[in-house]
Coordinates of C-alpha atoms in Angstrom, one line a residue:
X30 CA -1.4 2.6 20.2
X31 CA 1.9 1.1 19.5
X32 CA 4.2 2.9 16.8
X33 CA 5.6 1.0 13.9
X34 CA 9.2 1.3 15.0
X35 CA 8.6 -1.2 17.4
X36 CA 9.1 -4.4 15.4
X37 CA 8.2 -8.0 15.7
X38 CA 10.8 -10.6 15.0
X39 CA 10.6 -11.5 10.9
X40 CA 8.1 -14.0 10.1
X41 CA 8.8 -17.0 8.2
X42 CA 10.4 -16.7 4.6
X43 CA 7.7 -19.2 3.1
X44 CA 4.3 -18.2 4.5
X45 CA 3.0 -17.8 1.0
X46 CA 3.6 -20.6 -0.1
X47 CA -0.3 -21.3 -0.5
X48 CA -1.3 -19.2 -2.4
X49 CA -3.3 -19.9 -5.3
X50 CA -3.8 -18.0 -8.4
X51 CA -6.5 -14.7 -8.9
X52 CA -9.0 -14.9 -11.5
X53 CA -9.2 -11.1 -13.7
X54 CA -9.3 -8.1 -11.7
X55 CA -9.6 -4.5 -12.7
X56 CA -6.6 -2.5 -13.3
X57 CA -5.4 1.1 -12.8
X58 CA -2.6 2.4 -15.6
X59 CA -1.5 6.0 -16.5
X60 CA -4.1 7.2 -19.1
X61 CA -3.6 10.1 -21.6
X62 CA -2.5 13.4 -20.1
X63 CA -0.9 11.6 -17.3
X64 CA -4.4 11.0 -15.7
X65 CA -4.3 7.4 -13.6
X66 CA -7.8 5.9 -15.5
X67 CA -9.4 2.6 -14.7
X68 CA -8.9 0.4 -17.0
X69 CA -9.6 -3.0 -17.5
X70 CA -7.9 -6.6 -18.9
X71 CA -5.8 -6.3 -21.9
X72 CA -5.9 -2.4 -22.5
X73 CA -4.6 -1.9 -18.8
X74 CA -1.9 -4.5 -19.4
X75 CA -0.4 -2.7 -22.4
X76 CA -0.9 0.8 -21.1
X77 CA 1.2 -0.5 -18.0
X78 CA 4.6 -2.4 -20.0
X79 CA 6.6 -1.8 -22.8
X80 CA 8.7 0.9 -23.8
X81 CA 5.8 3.6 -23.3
X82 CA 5.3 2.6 -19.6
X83 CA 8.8 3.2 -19.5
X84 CA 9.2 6.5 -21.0
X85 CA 5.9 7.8 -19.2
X86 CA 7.8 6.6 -15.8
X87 CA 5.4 3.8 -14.8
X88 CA 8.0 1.2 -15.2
X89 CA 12.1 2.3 -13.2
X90 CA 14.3 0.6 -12.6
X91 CA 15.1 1.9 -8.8
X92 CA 15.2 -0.4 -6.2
X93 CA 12.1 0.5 -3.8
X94 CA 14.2 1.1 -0.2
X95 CA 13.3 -1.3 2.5
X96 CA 11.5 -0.3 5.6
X97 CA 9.8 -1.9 8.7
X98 CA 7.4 -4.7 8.6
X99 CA 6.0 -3.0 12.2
X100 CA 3.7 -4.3 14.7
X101 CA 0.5 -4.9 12.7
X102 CA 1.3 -7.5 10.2
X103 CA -1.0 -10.9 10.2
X104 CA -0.1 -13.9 8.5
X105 CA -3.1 -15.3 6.2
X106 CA -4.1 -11.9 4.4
X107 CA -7.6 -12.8 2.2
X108 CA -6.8 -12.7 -1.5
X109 CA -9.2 -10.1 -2.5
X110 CA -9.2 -7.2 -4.2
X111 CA -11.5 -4.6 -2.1
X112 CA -10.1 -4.3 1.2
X113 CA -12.7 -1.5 2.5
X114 CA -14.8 -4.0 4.4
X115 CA -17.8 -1.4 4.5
X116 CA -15.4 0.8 6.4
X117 CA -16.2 4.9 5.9
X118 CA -13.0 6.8 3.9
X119 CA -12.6 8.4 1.1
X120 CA -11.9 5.8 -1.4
X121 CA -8.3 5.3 -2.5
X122 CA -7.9 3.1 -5.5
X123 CA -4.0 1.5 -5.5
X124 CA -2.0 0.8 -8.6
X125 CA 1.4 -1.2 -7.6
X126 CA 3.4 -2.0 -10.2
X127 CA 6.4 -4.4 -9.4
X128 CA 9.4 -4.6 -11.3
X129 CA 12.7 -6.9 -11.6
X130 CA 15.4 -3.8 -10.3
X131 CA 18.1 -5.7 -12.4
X132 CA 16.1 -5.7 -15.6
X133 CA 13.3 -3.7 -15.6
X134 CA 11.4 -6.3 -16.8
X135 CA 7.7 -6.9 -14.9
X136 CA 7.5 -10.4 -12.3
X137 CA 4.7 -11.8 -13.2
X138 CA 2.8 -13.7 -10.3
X139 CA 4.0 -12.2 -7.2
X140 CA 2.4 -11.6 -3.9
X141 CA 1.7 -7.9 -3.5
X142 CA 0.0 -8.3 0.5
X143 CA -0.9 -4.3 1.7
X144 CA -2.2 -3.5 4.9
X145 CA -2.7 0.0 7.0
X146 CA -4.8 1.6 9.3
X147 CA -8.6 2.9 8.6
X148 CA -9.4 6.5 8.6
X149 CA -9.9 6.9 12.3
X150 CA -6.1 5.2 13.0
X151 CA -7.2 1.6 13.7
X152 CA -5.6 -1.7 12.9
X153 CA -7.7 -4.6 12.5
X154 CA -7.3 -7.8 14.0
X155 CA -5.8 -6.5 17.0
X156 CA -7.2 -7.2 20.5
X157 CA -5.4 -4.2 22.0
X158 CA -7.1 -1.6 19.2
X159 CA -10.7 -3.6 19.8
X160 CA -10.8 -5.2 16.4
X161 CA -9.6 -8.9 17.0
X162 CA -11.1 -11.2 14.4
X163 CA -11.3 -8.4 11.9
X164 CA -9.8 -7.8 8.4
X165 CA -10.4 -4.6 6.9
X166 CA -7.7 -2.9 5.1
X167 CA -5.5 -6.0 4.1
X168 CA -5.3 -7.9 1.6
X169 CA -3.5 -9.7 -1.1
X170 CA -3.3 -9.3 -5.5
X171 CA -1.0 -11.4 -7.4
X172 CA 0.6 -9.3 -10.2
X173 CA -0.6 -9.9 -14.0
X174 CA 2.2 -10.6 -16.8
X175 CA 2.8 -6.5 -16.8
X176 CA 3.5 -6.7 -12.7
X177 CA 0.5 -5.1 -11.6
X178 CA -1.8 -5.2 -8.4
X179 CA -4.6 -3.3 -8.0
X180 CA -6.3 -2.9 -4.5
X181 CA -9.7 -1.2 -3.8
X182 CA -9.5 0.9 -0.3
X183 CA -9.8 3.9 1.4
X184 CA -7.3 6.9 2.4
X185 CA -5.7 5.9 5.6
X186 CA -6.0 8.0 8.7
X187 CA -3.4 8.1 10.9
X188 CA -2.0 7.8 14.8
X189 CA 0.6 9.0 17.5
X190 CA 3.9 8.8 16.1
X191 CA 3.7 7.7 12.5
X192 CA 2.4 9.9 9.6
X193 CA 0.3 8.5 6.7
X194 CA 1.8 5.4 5.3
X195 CA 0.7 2.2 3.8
X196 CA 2.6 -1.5 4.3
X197 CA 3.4 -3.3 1.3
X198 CA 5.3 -6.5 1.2
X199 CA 6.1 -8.5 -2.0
X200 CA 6.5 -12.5 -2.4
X201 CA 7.1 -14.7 -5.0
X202 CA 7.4 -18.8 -4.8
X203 CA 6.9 -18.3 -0.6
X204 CA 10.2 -16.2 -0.4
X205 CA 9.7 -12.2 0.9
X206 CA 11.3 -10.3 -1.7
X207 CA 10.4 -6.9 -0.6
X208 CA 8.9 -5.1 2.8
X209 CA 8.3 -1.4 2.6
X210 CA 5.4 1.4 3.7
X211 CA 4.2 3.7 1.0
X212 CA 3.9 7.3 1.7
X213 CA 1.3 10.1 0.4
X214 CA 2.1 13.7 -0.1
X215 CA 1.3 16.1 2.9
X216 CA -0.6 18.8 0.6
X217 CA -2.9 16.3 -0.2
X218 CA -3.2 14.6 2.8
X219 CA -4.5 17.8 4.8
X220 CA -7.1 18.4 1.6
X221 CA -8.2 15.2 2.7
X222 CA -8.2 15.5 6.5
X223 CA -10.7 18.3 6.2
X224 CA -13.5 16.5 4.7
X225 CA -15.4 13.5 7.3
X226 CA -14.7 11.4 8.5
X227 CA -11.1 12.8 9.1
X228 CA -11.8 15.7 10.5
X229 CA -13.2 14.3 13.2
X230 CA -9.5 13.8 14.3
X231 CA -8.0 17.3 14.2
X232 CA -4.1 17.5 15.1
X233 CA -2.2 14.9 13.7
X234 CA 1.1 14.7 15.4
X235 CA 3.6 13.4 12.9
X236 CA 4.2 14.3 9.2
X237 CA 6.4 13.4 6.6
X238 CA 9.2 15.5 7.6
X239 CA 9.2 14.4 11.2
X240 CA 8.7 10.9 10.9
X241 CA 11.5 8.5 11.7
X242 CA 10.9 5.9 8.9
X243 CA 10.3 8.2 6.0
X244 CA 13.6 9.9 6.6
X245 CA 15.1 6.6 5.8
X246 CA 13.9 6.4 1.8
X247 CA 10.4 7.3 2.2
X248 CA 11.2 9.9 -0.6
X249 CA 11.8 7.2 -2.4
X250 CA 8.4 5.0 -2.4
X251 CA 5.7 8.7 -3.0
X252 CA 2.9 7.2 -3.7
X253 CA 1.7 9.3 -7.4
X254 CA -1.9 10.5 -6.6
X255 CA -4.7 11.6 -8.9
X256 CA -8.2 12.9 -8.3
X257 CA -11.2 11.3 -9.4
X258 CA -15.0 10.5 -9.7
X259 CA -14.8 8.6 -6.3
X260 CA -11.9 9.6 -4.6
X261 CA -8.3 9.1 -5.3
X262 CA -6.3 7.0 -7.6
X263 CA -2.4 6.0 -6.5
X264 CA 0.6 4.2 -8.3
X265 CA 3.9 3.3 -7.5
X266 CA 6.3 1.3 -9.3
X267 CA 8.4 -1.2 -6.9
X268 CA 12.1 -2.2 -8.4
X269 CA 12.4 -5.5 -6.1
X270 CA 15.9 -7.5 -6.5
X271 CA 14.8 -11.1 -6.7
X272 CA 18.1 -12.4 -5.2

């Protein structure tokens, strides 16, 4: 399986400029306690924005580092909201949050496109990993007027040379404004790893420490991770720089 570090040449700076608007989705904020709850339409909005978000630390003002696009991006992500595609995991429910670095303010309307491996280290749409023509674990949220994107997938699993990560890039009016990976801590990862179907894959070779794109910023885009009914919940706020 090819590692990430061995990057394609950059696509095209407008290849989203089809995209059409999302209809309501359900969102993920910080709840009381600094619990990450489910929430849906306008409670979710204001639990994510204003000067609360703020204070709780759902909405910085950091820019999120740049990292590698990496070998498995595919152009024409589905806009949808569940990613799993029936595929087994332990479910992982996302919360990105994306931010104006130079303001604070949320961008309303961008792009958020994720993509990452399943639980047993495979890349869809890939002939060389068996899954050309397939699209689990991608796809595509616009950002409400508070910035946010929720996805619905599953704890990745992971392969030679690369430790957990998920890709995230951000667009807004068909220009890239952000490519990054977001990274989960390592004590909850081997939690994880014990339970099936992980642990079908004892002996992961890379972690955090030892991985060559975390050690530039990865510290820097944790992914903040919750337990719950069904699995896990995640956020991360993104400060992008739209210039």
């Amino acid at each position: 399986m090819n590692d990430d570090t061995d990057v394609r040449h950059a696509t095209t700076l407008t290849r989203r400029d089809s995209l059409l608007g999302l209809g309501g989705i359900a969102a993920a904020a910080l709840g009381a306690g600094g619990v990450l709850a489910a929430l849906d339409g306008d409670d979710a909005e204001a639990a994510s924005s204003g000067p609360a978000a703020v204070a709780s630390g759902l909405v910085t003002c950091v820019l999120t580092p740049e990292m590698t696009e990496g070998p498995y991006y595919l152009d024409g992500d589905k806009l949808r909201r569940d990613i799993r595609e029936g595929r087994p995991g332990t479910r992982l429910d996302l919360a990105t949050t994306v931010v104006d670095v130079s303001t604070c303010k949320p961008i309303k309307g961008a792009a958020v496109d994720i993509w990452h491996c399943d639980a047993g280290g495979t890349y869809s749409g890939f002939a060389q990993e068996g899954t050309d023509g397939d699209t689990f674990m991608r796809g595509i949220q616009r950002t409400t007027k508070t910035g946010l994107a929720t996805f619905v997938t599953v704890y990745p699993g992971w392969y030679s040379g690369r430790t957990v990560h998920i890709h995230v890039q951000v667009s807004l009016g068909g220009n890239v404004l952000h490519t990054g990976q977001l990274f989960f801590p390592e004590q909850l990862t081997d939690a994880v790893y014990r339970r099936a179907p992980y642990n079908r894959r004892p002996s992961r070779d890379t972690r955090n420490a030892t991985d060559s794109i975390f050690r530039n910023g990865g510290s820097k885009s944790m992914l903040k991770l919750a337990k719950t009914k069904t699995g896990y919940a995640a956020r991360i706020t993104m400060g992008i720089s739209r210039s």
